[in-house]
Coordinates of N, CA, C and O in Angstrom, one line a residue:
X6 N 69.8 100.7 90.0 CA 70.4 99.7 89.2 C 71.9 99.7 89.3 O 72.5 98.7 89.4
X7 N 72.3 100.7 89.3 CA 74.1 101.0 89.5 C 74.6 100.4 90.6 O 75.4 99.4 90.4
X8 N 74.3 100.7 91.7 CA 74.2 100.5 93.6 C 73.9 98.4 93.2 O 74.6 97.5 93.6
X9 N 73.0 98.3 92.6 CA 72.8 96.7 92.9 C 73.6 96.0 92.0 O 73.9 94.8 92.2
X10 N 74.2 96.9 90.7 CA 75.6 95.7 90.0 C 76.9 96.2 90.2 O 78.0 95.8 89.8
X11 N 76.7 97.3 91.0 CA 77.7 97.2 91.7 C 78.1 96.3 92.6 O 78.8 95.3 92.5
X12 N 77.5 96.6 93.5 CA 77.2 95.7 95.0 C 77.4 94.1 94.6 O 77.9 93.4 95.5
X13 N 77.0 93.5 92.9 CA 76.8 92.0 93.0 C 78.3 91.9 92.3 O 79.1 91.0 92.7
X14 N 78.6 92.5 91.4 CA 80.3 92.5 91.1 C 81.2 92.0 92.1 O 82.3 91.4 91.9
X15 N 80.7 92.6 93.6 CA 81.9 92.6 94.0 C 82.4 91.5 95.2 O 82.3 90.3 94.8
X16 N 82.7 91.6 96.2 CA 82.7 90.0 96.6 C 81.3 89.7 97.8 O 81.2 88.8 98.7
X17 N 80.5 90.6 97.5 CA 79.1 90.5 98.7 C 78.4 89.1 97.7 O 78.9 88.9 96.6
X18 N 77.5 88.4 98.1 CA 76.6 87.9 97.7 C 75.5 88.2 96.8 O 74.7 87.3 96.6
X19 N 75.3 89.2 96.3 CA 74.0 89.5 96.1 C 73.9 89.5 94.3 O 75.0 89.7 93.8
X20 N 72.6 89.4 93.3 CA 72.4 89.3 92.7 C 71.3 91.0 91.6 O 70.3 91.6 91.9
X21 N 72.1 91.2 90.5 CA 71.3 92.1 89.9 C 70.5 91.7 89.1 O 69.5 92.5 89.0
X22 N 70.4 90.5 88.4 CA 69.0 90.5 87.1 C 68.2 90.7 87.8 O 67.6 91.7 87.3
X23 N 67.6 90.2 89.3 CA 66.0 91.2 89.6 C 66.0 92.0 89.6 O 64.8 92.2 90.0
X24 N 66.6 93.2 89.4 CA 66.7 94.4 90.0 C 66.7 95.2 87.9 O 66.0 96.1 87.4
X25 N 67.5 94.3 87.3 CA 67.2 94.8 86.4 C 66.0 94.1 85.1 O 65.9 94.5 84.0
X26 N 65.5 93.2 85.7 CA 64.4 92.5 85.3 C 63.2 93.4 85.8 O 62.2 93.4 85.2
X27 N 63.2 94.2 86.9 CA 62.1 95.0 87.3 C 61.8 95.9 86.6 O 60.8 96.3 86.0
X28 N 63.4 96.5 86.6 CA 63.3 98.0 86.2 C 62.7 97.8 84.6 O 61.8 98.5 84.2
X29 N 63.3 97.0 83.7 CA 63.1 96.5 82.6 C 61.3 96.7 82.6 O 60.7 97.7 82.3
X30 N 60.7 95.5 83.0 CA 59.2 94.9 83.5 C 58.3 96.5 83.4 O 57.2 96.8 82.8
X31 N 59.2 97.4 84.2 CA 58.6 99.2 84.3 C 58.3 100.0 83.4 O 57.5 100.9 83.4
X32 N 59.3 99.6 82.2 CA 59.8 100.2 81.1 C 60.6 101.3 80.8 O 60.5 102.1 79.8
X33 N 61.6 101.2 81.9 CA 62.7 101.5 81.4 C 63.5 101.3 80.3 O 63.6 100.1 80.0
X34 N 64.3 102.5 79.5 CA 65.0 102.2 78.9 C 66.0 101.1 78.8 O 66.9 101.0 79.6
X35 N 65.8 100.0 77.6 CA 67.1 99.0 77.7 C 68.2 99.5 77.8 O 69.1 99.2 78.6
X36 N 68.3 100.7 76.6 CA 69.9 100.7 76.3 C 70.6 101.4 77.7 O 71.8 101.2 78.2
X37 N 69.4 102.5 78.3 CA 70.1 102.5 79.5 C 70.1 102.0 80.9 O 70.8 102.3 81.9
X38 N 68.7 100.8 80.8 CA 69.7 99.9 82.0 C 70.9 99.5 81.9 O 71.7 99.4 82.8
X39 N 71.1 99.2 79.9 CA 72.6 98.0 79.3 C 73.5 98.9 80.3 O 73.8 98.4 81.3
X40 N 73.9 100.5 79.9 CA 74.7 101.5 80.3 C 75.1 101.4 82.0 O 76.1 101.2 82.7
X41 N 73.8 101.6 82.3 CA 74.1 102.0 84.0 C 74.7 100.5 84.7 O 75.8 100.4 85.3
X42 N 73.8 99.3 84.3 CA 74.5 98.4 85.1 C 75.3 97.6 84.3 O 75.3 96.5 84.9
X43 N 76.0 97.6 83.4 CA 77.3 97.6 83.2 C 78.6 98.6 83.5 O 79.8 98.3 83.7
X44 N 77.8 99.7 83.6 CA 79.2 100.3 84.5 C 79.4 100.1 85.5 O 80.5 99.9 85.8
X45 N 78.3 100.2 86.6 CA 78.4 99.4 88.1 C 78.8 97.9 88.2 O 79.5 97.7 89.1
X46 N 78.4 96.8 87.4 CA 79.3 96.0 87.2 C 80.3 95.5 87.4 O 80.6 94.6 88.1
X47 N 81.1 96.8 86.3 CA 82.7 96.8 85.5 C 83.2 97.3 87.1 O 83.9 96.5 87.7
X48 N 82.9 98.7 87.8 CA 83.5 99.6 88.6 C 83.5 98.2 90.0 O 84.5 97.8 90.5
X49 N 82.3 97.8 90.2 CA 82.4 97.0 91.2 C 83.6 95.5 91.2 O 84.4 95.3 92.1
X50 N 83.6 94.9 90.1 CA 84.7 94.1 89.5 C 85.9 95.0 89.7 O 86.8 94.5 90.3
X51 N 86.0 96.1 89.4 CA 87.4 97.1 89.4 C 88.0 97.0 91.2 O 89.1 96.8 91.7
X52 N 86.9 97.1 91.8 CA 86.9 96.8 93.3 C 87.6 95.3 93.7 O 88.4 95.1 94.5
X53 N 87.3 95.0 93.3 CA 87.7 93.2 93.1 C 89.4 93.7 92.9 O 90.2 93.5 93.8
X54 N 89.7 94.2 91.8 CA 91.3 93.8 90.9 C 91.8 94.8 92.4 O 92.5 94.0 93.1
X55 N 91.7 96.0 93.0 CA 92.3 96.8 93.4 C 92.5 96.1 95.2 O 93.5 96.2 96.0
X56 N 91.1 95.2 95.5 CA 91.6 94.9 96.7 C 92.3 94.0 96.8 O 93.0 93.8 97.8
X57 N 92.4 92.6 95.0 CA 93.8 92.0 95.1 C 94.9 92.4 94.9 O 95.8 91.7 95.3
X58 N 95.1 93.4 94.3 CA 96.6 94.1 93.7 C 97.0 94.8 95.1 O 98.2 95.0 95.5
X59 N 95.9 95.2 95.8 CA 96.5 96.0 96.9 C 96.7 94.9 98.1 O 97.7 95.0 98.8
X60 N 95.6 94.0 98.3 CA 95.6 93.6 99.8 C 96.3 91.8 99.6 O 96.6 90.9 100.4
X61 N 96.4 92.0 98.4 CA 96.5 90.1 98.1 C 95.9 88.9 98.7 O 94.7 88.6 98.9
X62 N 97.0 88.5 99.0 CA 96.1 87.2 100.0 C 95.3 87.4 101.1 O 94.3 86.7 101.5
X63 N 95.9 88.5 101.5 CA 95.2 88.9 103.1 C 93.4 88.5 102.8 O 92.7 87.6 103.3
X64 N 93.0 89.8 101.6 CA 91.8 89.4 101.3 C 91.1 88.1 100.7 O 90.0 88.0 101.1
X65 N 91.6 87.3 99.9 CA 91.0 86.0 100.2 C 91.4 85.2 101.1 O 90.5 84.4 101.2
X66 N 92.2 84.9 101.8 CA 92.4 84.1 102.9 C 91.7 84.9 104.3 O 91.0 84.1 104.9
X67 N 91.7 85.7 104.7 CA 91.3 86.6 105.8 C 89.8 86.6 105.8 O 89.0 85.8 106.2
X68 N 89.4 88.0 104.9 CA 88.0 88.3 104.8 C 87.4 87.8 104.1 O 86.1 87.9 104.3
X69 N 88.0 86.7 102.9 CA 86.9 85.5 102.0 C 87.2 84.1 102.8 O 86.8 83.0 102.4
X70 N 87.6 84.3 103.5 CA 88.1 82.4 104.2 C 88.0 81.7 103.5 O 87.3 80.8 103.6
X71 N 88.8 81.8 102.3 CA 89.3 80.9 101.1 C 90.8 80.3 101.8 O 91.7 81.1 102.0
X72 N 90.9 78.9 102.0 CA 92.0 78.2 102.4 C 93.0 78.4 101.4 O 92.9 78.8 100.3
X73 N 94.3 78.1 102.3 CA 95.9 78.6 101.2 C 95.3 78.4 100.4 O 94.6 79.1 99.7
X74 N 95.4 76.5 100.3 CA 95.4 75.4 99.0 C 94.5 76.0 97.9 O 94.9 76.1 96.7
X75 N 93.0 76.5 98.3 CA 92.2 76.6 97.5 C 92.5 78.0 96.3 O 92.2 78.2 95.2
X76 N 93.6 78.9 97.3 CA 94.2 80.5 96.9 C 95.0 80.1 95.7 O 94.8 80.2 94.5
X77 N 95.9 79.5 96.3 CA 96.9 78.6 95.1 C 96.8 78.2 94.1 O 97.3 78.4 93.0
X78 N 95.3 77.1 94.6 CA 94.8 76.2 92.8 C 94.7 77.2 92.3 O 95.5 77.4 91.4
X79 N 93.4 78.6 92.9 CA 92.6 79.5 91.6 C 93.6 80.1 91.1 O 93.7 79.9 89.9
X80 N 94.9 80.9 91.8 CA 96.5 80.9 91.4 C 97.2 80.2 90.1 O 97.6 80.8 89.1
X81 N 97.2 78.7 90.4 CA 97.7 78.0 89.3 C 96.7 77.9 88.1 O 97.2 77.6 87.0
X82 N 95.0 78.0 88.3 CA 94.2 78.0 87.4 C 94.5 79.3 86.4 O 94.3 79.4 85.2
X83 N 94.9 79.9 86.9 CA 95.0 81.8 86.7 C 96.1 81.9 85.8 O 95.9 82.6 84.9
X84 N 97.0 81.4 85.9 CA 98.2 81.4 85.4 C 98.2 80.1 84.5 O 99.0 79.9 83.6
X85 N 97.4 79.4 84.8 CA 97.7 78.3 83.6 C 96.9 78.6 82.1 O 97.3 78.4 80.9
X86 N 95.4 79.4 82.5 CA 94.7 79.3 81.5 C 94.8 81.1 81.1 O 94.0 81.6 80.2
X87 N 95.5 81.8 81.7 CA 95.8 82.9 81.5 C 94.7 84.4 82.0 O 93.6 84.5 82.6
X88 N 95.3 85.3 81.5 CA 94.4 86.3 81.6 C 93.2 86.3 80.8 O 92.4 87.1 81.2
X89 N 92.7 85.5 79.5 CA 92.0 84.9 78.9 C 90.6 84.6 80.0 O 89.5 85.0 79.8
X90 N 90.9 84.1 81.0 CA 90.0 83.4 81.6 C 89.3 84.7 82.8 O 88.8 84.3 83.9
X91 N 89.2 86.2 82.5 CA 88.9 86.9 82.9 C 87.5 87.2 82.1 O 86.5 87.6 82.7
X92 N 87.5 86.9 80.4 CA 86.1 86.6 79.7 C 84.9 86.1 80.4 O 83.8 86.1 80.1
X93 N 85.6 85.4 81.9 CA 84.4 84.7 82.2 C 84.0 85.1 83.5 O 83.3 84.4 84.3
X94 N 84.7 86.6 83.9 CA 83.7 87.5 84.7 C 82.0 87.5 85.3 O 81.5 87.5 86.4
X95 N 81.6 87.5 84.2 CA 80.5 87.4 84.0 C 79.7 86.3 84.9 O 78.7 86.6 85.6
X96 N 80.4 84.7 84.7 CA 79.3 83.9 85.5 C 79.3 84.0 86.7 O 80.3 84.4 87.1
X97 N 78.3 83.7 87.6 CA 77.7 83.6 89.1 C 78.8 82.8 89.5 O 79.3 82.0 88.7
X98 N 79.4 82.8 90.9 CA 80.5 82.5 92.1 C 81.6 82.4 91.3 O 82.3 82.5 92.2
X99 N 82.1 82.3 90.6 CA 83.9 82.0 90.1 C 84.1 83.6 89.4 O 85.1 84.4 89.6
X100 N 83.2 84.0 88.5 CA 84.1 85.8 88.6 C 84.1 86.4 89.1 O 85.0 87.2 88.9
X101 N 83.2 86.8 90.5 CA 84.5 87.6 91.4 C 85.7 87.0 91.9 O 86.7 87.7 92.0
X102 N 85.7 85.8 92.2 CA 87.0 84.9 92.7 C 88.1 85.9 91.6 O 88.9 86.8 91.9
X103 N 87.7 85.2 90.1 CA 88.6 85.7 88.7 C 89.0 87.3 88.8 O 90.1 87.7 88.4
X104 N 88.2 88.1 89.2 CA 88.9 89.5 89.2 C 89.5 90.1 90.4 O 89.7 91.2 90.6
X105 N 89.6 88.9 91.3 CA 90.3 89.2 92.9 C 91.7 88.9 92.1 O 92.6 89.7 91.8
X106 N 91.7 87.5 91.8 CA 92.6 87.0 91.9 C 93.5 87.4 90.5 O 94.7 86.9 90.5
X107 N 93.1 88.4 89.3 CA 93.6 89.1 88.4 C 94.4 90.5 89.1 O 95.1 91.3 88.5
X108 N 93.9 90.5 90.3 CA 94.5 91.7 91.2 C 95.8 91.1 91.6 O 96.8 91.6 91.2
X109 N 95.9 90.1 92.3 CA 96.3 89.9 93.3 C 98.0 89.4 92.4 O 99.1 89.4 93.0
X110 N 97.7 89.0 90.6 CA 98.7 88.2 90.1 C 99.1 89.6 88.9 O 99.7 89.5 87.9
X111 N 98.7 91.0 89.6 CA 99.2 91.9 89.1 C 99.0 92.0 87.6 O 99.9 92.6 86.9
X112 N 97.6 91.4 86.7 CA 97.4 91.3 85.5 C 97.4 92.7 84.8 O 97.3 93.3 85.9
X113 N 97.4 93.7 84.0 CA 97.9 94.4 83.0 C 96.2 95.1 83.0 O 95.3 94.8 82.2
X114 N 96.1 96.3 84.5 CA 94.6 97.0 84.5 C 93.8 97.1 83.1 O 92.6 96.7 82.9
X115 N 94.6 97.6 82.0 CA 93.8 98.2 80.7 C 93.2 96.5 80.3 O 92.0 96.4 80.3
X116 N 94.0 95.2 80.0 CA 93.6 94.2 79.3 C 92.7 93.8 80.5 O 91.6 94.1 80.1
X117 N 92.6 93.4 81.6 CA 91.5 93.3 82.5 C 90.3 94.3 82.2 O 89.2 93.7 81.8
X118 N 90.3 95.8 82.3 CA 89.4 96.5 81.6 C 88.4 96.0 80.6 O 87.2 95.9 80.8
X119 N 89.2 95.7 79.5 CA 89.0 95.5 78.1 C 88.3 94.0 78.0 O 87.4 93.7 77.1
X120 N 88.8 93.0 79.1 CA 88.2 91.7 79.4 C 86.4 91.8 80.2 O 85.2 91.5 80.1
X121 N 87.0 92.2 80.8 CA 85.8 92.6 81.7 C 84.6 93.7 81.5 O 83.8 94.0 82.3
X122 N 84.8 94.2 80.4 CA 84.1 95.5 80.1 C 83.1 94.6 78.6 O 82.0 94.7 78.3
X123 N 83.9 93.9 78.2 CA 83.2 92.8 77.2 C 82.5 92.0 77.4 O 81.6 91.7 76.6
X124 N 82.8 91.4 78.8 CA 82.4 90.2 79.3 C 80.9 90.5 80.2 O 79.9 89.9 80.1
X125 N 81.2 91.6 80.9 CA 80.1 92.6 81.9 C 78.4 92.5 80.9 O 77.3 92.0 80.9
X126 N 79.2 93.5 80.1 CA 78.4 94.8 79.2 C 77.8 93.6 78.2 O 76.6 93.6 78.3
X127 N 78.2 92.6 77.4 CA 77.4 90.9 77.0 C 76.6 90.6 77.7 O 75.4 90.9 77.3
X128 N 76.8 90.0 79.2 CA 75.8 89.4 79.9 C 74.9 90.0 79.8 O 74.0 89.6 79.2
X129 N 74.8 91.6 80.4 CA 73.5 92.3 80.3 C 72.8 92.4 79.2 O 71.6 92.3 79.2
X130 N 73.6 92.5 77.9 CA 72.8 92.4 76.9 C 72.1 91.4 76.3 O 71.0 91.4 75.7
X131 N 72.8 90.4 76.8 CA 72.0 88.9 76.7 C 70.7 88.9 77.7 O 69.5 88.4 77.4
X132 N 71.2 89.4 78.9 CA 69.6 89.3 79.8 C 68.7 90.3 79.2 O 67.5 90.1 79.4
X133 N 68.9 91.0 78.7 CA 67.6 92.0 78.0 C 67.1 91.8 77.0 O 65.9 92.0 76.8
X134 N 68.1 91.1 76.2 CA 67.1 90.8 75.1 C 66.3 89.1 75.2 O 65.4 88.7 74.4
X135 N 66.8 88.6 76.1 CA 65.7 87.8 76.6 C 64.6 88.0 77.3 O 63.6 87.4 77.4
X136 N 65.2 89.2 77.8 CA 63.9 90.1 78.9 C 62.8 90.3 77.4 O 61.6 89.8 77.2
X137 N 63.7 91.3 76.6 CA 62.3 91.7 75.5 C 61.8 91.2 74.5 O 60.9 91.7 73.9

């Protein structure tokens, strides 16, 4: 479970509710799927802030083939609606964009933490208790 919200945090493609909809289905513990894949998650997102803080544009323009223009908008989106708009980690294709690009605009690690550790550790809890 860790290895697969890790892996979907970060800028690969891939998806964990199946992985934790199985393990769930098995009977596994909820509270500690909640645990494990939200910390894989959070750590995988953490991957996200460190390769924009570190690599910046290189990594979305280079290895995400995200055009300037497109770097800029999420840029001016980022800065217009603030670090606020890191709450929304969580949904499918635009939060990892959001925690690249909280890297890259050098956002304040603890309040990204604190954003993202809310926003992560929610979702899951929402998928589980729909699961049960």
């Amino acid at each position: 479970m860790f290895l697969s919200a890790f892996l979907a945090a970060t800028i690969l493609p891939l998806s964990s509710e199946v992985v934790l909809a199985a393990l769930f289905a098995s009977g596994f513990s909820p509270l500690l799927l909640l645990v494990v894949a939200s910390m894989g998650n959070i750590l995988g997102s953490l991957v996200n802030y460190v390769l924009g803080y570190r690599y910046g544009r290189v990594v979305a323009t280079k290895w995400l083939r995200i055009d300037n223009n497109s770097f800029v908008r999420a840029s001016h989106l980022f800065e217009r609606w603030g670090k606020w708009s890191l709450l929304l980690a969580w949904v499918p294709v635009i939060g990892d964009p959001i925690t690249l690009v909280a890297g890259v605009l050098r956002t304040n690690v603890w309040f990204f933490l604190c954003c993202v550790i809310v926003s992560k550790t929610s979702r899951y809890a929402i998928l589980l208790f729909v699961l049960s």
